[in-house]
Coordinates of C-alpha atoms in Angstrom, one line a residue:
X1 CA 53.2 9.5 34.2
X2 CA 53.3 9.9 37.7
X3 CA 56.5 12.7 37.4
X4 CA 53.7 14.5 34.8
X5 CA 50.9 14.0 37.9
X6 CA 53.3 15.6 40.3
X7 CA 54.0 18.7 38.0
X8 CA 50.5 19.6 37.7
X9 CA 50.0 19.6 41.5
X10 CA 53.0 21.2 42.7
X11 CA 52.8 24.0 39.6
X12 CA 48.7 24.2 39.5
X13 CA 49.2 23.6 36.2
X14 CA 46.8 22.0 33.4
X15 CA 46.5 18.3 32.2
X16 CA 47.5 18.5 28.2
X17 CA 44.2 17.0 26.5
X18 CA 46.0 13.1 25.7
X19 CA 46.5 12.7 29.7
X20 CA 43.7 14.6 30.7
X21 CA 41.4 12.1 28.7
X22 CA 43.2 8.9 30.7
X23 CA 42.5 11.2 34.2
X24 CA 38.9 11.7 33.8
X25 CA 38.0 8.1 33.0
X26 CA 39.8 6.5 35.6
X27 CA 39.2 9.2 38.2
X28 CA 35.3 9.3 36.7
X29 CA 35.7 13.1 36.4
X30 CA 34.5 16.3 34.5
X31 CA 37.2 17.5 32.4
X32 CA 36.4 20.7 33.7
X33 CA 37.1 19.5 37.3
X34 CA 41.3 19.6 36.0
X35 CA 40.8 22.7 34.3
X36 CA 40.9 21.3 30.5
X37 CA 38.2 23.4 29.0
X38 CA 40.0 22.5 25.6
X39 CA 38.8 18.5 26.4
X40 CA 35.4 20.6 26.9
X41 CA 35.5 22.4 24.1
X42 CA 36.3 19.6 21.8
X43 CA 33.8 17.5 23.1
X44 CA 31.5 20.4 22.4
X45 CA 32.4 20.5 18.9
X46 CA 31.4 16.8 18.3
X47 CA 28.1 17.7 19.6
X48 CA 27.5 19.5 15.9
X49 CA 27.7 16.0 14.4
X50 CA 24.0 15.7 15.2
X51 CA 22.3 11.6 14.4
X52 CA 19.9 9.2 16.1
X53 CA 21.3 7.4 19.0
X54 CA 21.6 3.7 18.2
X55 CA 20.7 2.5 21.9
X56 CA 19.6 4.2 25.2
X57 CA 23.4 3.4 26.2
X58 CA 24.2 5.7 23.2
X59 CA 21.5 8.2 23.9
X60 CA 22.6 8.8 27.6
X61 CA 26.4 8.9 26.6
X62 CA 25.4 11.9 24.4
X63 CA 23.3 13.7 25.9
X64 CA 25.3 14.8 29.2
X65 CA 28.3 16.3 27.2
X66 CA 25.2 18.4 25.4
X67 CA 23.9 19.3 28.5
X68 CA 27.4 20.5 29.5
X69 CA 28.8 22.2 26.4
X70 CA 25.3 24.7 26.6
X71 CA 25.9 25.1 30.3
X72 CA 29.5 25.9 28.8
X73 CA 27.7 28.3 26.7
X74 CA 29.6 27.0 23.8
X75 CA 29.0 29.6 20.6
X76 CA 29.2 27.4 17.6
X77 CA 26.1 24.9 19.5
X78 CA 24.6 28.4 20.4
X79 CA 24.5 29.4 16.9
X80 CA 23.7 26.0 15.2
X81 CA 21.4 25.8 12.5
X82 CA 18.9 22.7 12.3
X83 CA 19.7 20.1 9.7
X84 CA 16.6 18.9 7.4
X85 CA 18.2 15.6 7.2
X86 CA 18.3 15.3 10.4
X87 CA 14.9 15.7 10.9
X88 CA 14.2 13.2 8.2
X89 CA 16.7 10.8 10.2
X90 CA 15.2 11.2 13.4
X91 CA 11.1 11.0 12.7
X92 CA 11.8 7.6 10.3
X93 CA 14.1 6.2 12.7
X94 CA 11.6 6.5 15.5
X95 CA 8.7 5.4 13.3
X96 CA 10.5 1.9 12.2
X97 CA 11.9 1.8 15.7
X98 CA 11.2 -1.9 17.2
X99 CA 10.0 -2.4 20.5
X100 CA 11.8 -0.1 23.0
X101 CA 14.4 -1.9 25.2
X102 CA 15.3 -0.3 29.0
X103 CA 18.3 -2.1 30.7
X104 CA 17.1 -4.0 33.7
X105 CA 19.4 -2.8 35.7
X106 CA 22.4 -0.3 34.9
X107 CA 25.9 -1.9 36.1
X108 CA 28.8 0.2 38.3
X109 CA 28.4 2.2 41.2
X110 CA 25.5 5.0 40.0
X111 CA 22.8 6.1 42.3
X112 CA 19.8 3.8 42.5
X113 CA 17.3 5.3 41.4
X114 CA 13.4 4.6 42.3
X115 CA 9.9 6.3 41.3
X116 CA 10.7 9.1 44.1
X117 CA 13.6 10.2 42.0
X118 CA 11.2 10.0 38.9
X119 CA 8.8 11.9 41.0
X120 CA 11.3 14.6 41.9
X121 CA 12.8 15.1 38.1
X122 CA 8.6 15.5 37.2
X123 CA 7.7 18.0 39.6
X124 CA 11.0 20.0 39.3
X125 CA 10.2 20.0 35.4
X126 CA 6.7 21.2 36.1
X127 CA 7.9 24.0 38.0
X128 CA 10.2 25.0 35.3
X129 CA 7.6 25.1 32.4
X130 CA 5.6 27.2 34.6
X131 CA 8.6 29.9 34.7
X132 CA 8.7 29.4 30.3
X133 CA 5.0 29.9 29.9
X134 CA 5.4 32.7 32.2
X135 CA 8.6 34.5 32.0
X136 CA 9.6 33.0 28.5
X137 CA 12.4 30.7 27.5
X138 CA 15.3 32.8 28.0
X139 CA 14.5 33.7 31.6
X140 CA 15.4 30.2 33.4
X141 CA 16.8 28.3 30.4
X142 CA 20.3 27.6 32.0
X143 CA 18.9 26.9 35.4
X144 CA 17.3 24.0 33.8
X145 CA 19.9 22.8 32.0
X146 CA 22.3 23.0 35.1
X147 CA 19.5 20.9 36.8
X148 CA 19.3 18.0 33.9
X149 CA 23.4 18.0 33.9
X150 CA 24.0 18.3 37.7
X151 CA 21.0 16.2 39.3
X152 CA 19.5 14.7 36.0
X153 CA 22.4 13.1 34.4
X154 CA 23.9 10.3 37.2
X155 CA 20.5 9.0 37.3
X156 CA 20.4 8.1 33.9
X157 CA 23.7 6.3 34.5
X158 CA 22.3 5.4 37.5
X159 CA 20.7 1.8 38.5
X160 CA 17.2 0.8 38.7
X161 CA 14.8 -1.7 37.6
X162 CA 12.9 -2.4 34.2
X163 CA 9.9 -0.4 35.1
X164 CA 11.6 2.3 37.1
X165 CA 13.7 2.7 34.0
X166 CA 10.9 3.3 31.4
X167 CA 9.3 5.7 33.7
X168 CA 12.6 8.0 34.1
X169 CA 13.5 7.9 30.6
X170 CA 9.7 9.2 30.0
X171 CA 10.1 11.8 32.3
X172 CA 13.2 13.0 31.5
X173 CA 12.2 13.0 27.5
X174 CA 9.7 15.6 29.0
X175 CA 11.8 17.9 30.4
X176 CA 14.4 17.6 27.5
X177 CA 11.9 18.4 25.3
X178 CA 11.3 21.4 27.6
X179 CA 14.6 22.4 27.0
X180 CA 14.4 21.8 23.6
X181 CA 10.9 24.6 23.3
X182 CA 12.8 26.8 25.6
X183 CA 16.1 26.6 23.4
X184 CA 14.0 27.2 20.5
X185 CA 12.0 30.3 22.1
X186 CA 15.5 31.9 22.8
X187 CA 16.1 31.0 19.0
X188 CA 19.0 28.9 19.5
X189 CA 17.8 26.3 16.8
X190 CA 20.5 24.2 16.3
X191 CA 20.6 23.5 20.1
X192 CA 16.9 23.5 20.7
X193 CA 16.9 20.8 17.6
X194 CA 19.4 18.5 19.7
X195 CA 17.4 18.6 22.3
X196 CA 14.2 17.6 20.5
X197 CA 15.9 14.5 18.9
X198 CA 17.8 12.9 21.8
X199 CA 14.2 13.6 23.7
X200 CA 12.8 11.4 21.3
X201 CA 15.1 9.0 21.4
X202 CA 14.2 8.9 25.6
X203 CA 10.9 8.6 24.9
X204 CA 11.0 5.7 22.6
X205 CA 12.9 4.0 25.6
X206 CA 10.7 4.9 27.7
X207 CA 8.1 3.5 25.8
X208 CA 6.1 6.7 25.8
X209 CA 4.8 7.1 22.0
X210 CA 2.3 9.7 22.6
X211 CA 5.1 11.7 24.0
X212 CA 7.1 11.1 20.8
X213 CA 4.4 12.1 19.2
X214 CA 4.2 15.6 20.8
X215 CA 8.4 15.7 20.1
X216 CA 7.7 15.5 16.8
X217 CA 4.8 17.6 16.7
X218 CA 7.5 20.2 18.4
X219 CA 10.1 19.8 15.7
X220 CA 6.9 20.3 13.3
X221 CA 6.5 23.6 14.8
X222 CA 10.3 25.0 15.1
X223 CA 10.3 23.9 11.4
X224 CA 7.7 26.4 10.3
X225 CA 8.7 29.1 12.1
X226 CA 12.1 28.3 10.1
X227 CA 10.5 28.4 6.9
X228 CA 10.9 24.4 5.8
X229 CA 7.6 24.4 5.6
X230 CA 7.5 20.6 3.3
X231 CA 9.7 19.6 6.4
X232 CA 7.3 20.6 8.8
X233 CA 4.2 19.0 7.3
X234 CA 6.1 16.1 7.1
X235 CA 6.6 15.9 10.6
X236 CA 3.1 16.6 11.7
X237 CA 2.2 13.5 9.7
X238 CA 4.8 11.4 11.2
X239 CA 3.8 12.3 14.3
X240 CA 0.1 11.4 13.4
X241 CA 1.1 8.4 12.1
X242 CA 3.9 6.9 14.8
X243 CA 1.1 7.0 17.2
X244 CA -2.0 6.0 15.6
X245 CA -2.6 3.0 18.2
X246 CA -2.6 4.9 20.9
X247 CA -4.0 8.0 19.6
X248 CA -5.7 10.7 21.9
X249 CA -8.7 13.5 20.5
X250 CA -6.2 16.3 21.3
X251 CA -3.2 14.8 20.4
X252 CA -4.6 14.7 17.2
X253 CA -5.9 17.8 17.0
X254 CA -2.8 19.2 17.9
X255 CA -0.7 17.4 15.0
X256 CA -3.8 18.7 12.6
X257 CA -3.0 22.3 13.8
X258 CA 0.9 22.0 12.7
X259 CA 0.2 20.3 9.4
X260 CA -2.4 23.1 8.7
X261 CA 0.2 25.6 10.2
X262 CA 2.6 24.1 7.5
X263 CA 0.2 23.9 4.6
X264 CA -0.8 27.7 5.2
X265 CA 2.5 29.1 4.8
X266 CA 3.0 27.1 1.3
X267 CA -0.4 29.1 0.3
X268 CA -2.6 25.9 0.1
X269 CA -5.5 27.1 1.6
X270 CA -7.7 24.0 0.8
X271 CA -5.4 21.5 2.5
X272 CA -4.8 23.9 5.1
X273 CA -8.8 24.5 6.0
X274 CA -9.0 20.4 5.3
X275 CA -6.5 20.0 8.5
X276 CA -8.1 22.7 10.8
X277 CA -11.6 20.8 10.3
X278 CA -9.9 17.7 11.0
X279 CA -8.4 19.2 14.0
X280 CA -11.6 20.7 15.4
X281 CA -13.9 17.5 14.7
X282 CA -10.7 15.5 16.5
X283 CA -11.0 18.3 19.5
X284 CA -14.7 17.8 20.1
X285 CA -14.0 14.0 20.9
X286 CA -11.9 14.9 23.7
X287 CA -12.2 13.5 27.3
X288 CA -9.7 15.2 29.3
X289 CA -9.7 12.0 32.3
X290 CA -7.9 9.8 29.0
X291 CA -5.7 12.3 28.3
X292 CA -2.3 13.2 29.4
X293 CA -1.9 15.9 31.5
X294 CA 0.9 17.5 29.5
X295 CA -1.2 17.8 26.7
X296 CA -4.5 19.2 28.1
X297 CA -3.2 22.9 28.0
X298 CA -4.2 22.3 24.0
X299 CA -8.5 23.3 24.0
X300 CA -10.2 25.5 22.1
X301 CA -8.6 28.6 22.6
X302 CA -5.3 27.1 21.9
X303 CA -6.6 25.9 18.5
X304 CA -8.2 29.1 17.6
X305 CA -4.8 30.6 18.4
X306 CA -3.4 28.5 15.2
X307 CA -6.6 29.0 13.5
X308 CA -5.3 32.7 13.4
X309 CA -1.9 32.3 12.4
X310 CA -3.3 30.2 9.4
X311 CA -5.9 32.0 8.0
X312 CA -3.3 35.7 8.8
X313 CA -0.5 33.2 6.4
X314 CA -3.3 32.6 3.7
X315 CA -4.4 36.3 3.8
X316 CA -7.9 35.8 5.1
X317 CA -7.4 38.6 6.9
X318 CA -11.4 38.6 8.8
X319 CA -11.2 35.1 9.4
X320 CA -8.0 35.5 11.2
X321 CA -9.5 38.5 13.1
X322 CA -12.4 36.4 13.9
X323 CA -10.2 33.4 15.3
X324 CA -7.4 35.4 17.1
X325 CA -9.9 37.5 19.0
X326 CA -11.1 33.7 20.8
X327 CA -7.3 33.2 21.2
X328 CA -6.5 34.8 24.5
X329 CA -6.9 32.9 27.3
X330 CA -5.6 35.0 30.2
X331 CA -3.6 32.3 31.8
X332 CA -1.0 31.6 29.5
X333 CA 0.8 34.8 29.1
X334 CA 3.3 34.1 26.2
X335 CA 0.8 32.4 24.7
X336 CA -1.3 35.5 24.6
X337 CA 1.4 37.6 23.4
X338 CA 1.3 35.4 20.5
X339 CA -2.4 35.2 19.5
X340 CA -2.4 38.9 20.5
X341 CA 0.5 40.0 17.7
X342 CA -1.3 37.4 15.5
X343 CA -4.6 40.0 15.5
X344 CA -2.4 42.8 15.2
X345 CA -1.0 41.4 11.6
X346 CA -4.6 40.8 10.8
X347 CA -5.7 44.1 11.7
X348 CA -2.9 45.3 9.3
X349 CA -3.8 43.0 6.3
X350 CA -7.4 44.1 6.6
X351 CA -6.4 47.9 6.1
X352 CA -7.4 49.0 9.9
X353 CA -3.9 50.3 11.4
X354 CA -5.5 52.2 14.1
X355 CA -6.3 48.8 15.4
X356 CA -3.4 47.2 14.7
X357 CA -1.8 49.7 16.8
X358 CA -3.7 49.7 19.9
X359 CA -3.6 46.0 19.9
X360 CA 0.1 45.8 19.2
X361 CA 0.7 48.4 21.9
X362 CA -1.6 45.7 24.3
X363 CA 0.8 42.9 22.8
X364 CA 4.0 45.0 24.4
X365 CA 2.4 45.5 28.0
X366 CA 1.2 42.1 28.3
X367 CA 4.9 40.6 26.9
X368 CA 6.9 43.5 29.6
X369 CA 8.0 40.3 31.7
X370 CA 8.8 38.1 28.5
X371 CA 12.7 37.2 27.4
X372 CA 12.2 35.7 24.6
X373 CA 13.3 35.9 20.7
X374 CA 10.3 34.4 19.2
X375 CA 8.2 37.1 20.9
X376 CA 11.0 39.6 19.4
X377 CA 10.4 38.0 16.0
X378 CA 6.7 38.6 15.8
X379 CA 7.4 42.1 17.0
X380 CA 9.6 42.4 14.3
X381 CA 7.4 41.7 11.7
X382 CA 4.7 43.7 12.7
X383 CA 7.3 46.4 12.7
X384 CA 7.9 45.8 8.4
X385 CA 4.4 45.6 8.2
X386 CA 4.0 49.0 10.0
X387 CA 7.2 50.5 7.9
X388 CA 4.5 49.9 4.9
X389 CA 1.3 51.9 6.0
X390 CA 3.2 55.3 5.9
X391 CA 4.5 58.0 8.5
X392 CA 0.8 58.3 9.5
X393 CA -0.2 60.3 12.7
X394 CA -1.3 56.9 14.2
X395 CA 2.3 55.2 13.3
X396 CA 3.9 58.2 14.6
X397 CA 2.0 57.5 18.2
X398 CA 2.4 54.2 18.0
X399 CA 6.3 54.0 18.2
X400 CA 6.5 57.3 20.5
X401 CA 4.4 55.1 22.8
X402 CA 6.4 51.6 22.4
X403 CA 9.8 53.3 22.5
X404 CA 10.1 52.4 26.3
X405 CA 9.4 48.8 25.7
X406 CA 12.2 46.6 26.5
X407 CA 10.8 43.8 23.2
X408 CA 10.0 46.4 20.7
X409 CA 13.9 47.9 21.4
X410 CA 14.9 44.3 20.5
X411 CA 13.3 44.9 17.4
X412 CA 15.5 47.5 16.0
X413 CA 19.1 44.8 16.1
X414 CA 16.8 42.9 13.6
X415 CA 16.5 45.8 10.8

């Protein structure tokens, strides 16, 4: 062994994968740090073996080698498709879970951690949903990522007391499920779905059930957009139901909204109208001092914002006019571009593409700044729906006048 050690020094050479493994654990480094990115991309390719951790001990080994195969930028993770059972595995694990468990203390030489270090991880999150909401998932995906793998990561293995410990894993379920709606914005699902499971699994040992709640009120939403629509109602409920102790009025409402989201696109319109009234009456109880502040973005306009998408996916085609013109809020510029397309498509279904155009063409100035493939999806469609009305003078305009736009360019790899 050492005569192998002293071969790789002298000829800069490469630890072969069997040694390589031996080096990193003793030495307690990256496998990067001897140059074996085929240990790396190994590692990577267990990742795609997606289940439920069985501990936090489980949860923390696997999430740092996920963290590091996307940094990695590891194309089968990159391209991964969500698994429906996985789903199912995750949401009725979580909901039988027993009481959540944090280690007293973690053993070995990791940092200690304290609530300042809990603090930091929160307010560095913060910053980088404020760069999603603003710039879109794809603009400062990585970045974040680099931070939870770099900075994140040896405080989880770290050492710190019972309550310190519920608080980090909380905080850091948050900003994996950050990750996790910024993976899924860039429409790397498989990956985005990683990230919303093992945030769960943080949050139930951190004791935080109304943020597992939102986690799977987040996989409830990736799942429609995917088209498992049963999936996604299924979710929404689970949600609903994991947390019914502790239960806020816009948590709620919010898990209302996806299961009518859901119900819409399977054409039930009476279940779907059952869960927006559910989610309204649910809204009106709110007080926003009981609530958590992650959750207080969701109000009125946000709801009328899925109001429009569901009445657009049952073809009520004035009702979804009515509700997406109350969906812009002026703050949350994705957002916007969302509820914006949203009264575009209505516009179209209700035979007025004159409007539809103008208010498409607003959709492309106010999403300029955006990098993301969701926004390039609802683009997309709008684009079928235009192909439909005809080589009218007003379609004619419209794509002369969007043909500088960076998102509606996007649009044409799509078909």
């Amino acid at each position: 062994m050492k005569r192998r050690i002293a071969s790789w020094e002298n000829e800069h050479g490469t630890p072969d994968e069997f040694y390589g493994a031996f080096l990193c654990e003793a030495l307690s480094l990256d496998p990067r740090d001897l140059g074996m990115q085929q240990v790396v991309r190994n590692e990577a390719g267990r990742l795609l073996e997606l289940t439920y951790p069985d501990s936090p001990e489980a949860g923390v080994t696997a999430i740092a080698p996920l963290w590091r195969a996307d940094l990695d930028g590891h194309e089968p993770l990159l391209t991964s498709d969500v698994s429906d059972a996985v789903w199912h595995e995750a949401s009725l694990r979580w909901l039988v879970a027993p009481e959540a468990v944090v280690p007293t203390i973690a053993t070995g030489d990791g940092p200690r951690v304290g609530l300042a270090d809990v603090a930091m991880i929160k307010s560095t999150a913060d910053m980088f949903a404020q760069l999603d909401d603003r710039f879109g998932g794809d603009h400062a995906r990585q970045s974040l990522i680099q931070y939870l793998s770099r900075d994140v990561a040896p405080l989880l293995s770290g050492q710190y007391t019972q309550a310190v410990g519920r608080a980090l894993f909380a905080t850091v379920a948050e900003a994996t499920l950050l990750a996790g709606w910024m993976s899924y914005d860039a429409c790397h699902h498989g990956l985005a779905q990683r990230y919303f499971v093992h945030a769960l699994r943080l949050a139930q040992d951190g004791d935080d059930r109304r943020m597992a709640g939102s986690i799977l009120s987040a996989m409830s939403h990736q799942a429609t957009f995917l088209g498992r629509y049963t999936q996604a109602a299924t979710l929404a409920r689970a949600a609903r139901m994991g947390i019914s102790g502790v239960a806020t009025p816009t948590l709620l409402a919010q898990f209302h909204a996806m299961e009518a989201r859901a119900l819409a696109r399977t054409g039930d319109t009476r279940a779907c109208e059952l869960a927006l009234a559910e989610a309204t009456r649910a809204l009106e109880r709110r007080n926003s001092d009981d609530e958590p502040e992650w959750i207080t973005y969701f109000d009125e306009v946000e709801l009328a914002a899925e109001a429009a998408h569901c009445f657009r996916d049952v073809s009520s085609a004035r009702q979804s006019v009515a509700h997406a013109e109350n969906a812009v809020s002026g703050s949350h510029i994705r957002s916007d571009f969302f509820a914006t397309m949203v009264l575009a498509d209505a516009h179209m279904h209700a035979g007025e593409p004159e409007e539809a155009c103008r208010v498409a063409a607003d959709a492309l100035d106010l999403g300029e700044q955006l990098k993301s493939a969701r926004c390039v999806s609802y683009l997309a469609e709008f684009r079928r729906n235009l192909a439909r009305a005809g080589e009218t003078a007003v379609v004619r305009d419209f794509h002369e006048q969007s043909a500088e736009h960076r998102l509606w360019l996007a649009t044409e790899a799509r078909g």
